[in-house]
C-alpha positions as semicolon CSV with decimal commas, in nm:
position;residue;x (nm);y (nm);z (nm)
1;M;-2,068;-1,954;3,892
2;S;-1,968;-2,322;3,904
3;D;-1,757;-2,495;3,640
4;A;-2,051;-2,720;3,546
5;S;-2,262;-2,422;3,438
6;K;-1,989;-2,273;3,216
7;P;-2,007;-2,359;2,846
8;A;-1,743;-2,617;2,763
9;G;-1,453;-2,509;2,546
10;K;-1,544;-2,141;2,522
11;A;-1,259;-2,001;2,733
12;T;-1,005;-2,225;2,561
13;A;-1,122;-2,117;2,218
14;G;-1,085;-1,751;2,314
15;R;-0,731;-1,805;2,442
16;S;-0,616;-1,996;2,135
17;K;-0,755;-1,724;1,910
18;R;-0,539;-1,464;2,084
19;T;-0,223;-1,672;2,064
20;E;-0,282;-1,759;1,698
21;S;-0,281;-1,391;1,606
22;G;0,077;-1,376;1,732
23;K;0,013;-1,107;1,990
24;A;-0,162;-1,198;2,313
25;G;-0,461;-0,976;2,371
26;S;-0,466;-0,833;2,021
27;L;-0,803;-0,709;1,911
28;E;-0,910;-0,712;1,546
29;L;-1,114;-0,398;1,484
30;G;-1,057;-0,356;1,111
31;T;-0,835;-0,056;1,178
32;D;-0,489;0,004;1,318
33;K;-0,595;0,308;1,522
34;L;-0,458;0,321;1,875
35;Y;-0,710;0,568;2,020
36;F;-1,087;0,596;1,981
37;K;-1,345;0,862;2,067
38;I;-1,641;0,767;2,282
39;G;-1,878;0,750;1,982
40;E;-1,649;0,506;1,802
41;V;-1,617;0,288;2,112
42;A;-1,994;0,294;2,161
43;E;-2,031;0,166;1,804
44;I;-1,763;-0,103;1,848
45;V;-1,902;-0,231;2,178
46;D;-2,262;-0,177;2,060
47;V;-2,382;0,012;2,367
48;A;-2,481;0,376;2,416
49;A;-2,220;0,635;2,515
50;H;-2,389;0,694;2,852
51;V;-2,345;0,322;2,929
52;L;-1,971;0,355;2,865
53;R;-1,953;0,654;3,098
54;Y;-2,140;0,456;3,364
55;W;-1,910;0,155;3,327
56;E;-1,615;0,392;3,355
57;S;-1,745;0,504;3,696
58;E;-1,807;0,145;3,810
59;F;-1,492;-0,032;3,682
60;S;-1,154;0,109;3,781
61;L;-0,972;-0,064;3,494
62;I;-1,152;0,160;3,242
63;K;-0,957;0,485;3,246
64;P;-0,987;0,676;2,921
65;Q;-0,749;0,962;2,871
66;K;-0,868;1,313;2,791
67;S;-0,784;1,494;2,471
68;R;-0,688;1,862;2,464
69;S;-1,055;1,942;2,415
70;Q;-1,136;1,728;2,724
71;Q;-1,305;1,453;2,521
72;R;-1,263;1,094;2,633
73;V;-1,006;0,901;2,431
74;Y;-1,004;0,524;2,475
75;R;-0,701;0,303;2,409
76;R;-0,732;-0,039;2,243
77;K;-0,684;-0,201;2,585
78;D;-0,982;-0,003;2,717
79;V;-1,193;-0,128;2,425
80;E;-1,086;-0,488;2,502
81;N;-1,183;-0,445;2,867
82;L;-1,517;-0,290;2,772
83;L;-1,590;-0,591;2,549
84;R;-1,507;-0,820;2,843
85;I;-1,738;-0,621;3,071
86;K;-2,016;-0,641;2,813
87;H;-1,968;-1,018;2,787
88;L;-1,990;-1,056;3,165
89;L;-2,294;-0,832;3,201
90;Y;-2,495;-0,925;2,893
91;A;-2,395;-1,281;2,797
92;R;-2,312;-1,429;3,137
93;K;-2,571;-1,216;3,324
94;F;-2,336;-1,097;3,599
95;T;-2,430;-0,804;3,819
96;I;-2,199;-0,501;3,822
97;A;-2,052;-0,617;4,154
98;G;-2,011;-0,972;4,024
99;A;-1,843;-0,854;3,705
100;R;-1,611;-0,629;3,908
101;Q;-1,515;-0,927;4,127
102;E;-1,463;-1,151;3,823
103;L;-1,240;-0,890;3,659
104;R;-1,025;-0,863;3,973
105;G;-0,934;-1,229;3,921
106;G;-0,758;-1,141;3,592
107;T;-0,895;-1,021;3,261
108;S;-0,694;-1,257;3,039
109;K;-0,916;-1,557;3,116
110;I;-1,244;-1,373;3,050
111;E;-1,384;-1,383;2,700
112;R;-1,462;-1,064;2,517
113;A;-1,797;-0,993;2,362
114;P;-1,769;-0,991;1,983
115;V;-1,702;-0,661;1,813
116;A;-2,029;-0,518;1,682
117;G;-2,099;-0,651;1,334
118;L;-2,235;-0,317;1,219
119;Y;-1,907;-0,148;1,311
120;L;-1,704;-0,408;1,119
121;A;-1,937;-0,381;0,819
122;R;-1,902;-0,002;0,811
123;R;-1,520;-0,029;0,836
124;S;-1,519;-0,281;0,552
125;L;-1,747;-0,060;0,343
126;A;-1,522;0,240;0,405
127;D;-1,219;0,037;0,292
128;V;-1,398;-0,077;-0,025
129;R;-1,508;0,280;-0,104
130;E;-1,150;0,399;-0,061
131;Q;-1,025;0,132;-0,302
132;I;-1,296;0,226;-0,555
133;D;-1,192;0,591;-0,532
134;Q;-0,829;0,495;-0,592
135;L;-0,922;0,281;-0,894
136;A;-1,145;0,557;-1,033
137;A;-0,854;0,802;-1,008
138;V;-0,632;0,560;-1,201
139;V;-0,897;0,516;-1,470
140;R;-0,943;0,892;-1,501
141;A;-0,566;0,933;-1,542
142;E;-0,552;0,683;-1,831
143;P;-0,549;0,837;-2,180
144;E;-0,859;0,798;-2,392
145;P;-0,850;0,510;-2,645
146;A;-0,878;0,764;-2,930
147;D;-0,553;0,922;-2,810
148;L;-0,383;0,585;-2,840
149;A;-0,440;0,546;-3,216
150;A;-0,132;0,372;-3,348
151;D;0,082;0,504;-3,631
152;P;0,286;0,202;-3,747
153;A;0,518;0,416;-3,958
154;Q;0,595;0,640;-3,661
155;F;0,665;0,333;-3,450
156;V;0,917;0,202;-3,705
157;R;1,078;0,548;-3,731
158;D;1,114;0,560;-3,354
159;Q;1,264;0,212;-3,348
160;A;1,507;0,302;-3,625
161;S;1,621;0,613;-3,441
162;L;1,697;0,397;-3,138
163;G;1,890;0,145;-3,349
164;D;2,258;0,129;-3,445
165;G;2,230;0,374;-3,736
166;A;2,225;0,113;-4,016
167;T;1,919;0,156;-4,231
168;T;1,748;-0,083;-4,466
169;P;1,575;0,026;-4,787
170;E;1,239;-0,005;-4,611
171;Q;1,356;0,225;-4,334
172;Q;1,478;0,478;-4,589
173;L;1,130;0,487;-4,738
174;L;0,987;0,545;-4,393
175;K;1,211;0,848;-4,343
176;R;1,030;1,030;-4,622
177;P;0,815;1,317;-4,505
178;N;0,450;1,242;-4,444
179;R;0,223;1,281;-4,742
180;R;0,002;1,580;-4,755
181;P;-0,370;1,513;-4,749
182;A;-0,520;1,488;-5,095
183;Q;-0,638;1,824;-5,218
184;D;-0,993;1,872;-5,324
185;P;-0,992;1,896;-5,712
186;S;-1,266;2,161;-5,704
187;S;-1,040;2,413;-5,531
């Protein structure tokens, strides 16, 4: 592909975005997970799982590890490379061989395809639901307003007991025992 056919400014914008984040090559996925299962990666990259397995066979830089149960486990770097491959194949219309050749030249200068919006929306929704659950737990733990009925005399008694021991005439009156409820005259 010649330089004239490349969109102007795209590669530069991608590079500056990575350096602005402070860590070259960092990928914002809405989670701090280091490893992803094939279904999660398929959702992030927005391709089917069989496509990921095919790309794995065609591109040597995609080497997922295997878990104890022999499931594929992709690192963040693998996800970045898969997004680059998707960009080359789908946006720039490279063939598999052309994309492989382009990737041999260095992956840092190749843009990544954007992370699937549906994946980011689901991550955001999960975060919001978690916050709602936390807030609901706090609200459930709060005492009922009826339990908070104030007794001003009790408050003053409590304050007096915390004081220096000197009492005023008003405080002496407050130390009297509580009145009994009025008795019904008919009894």
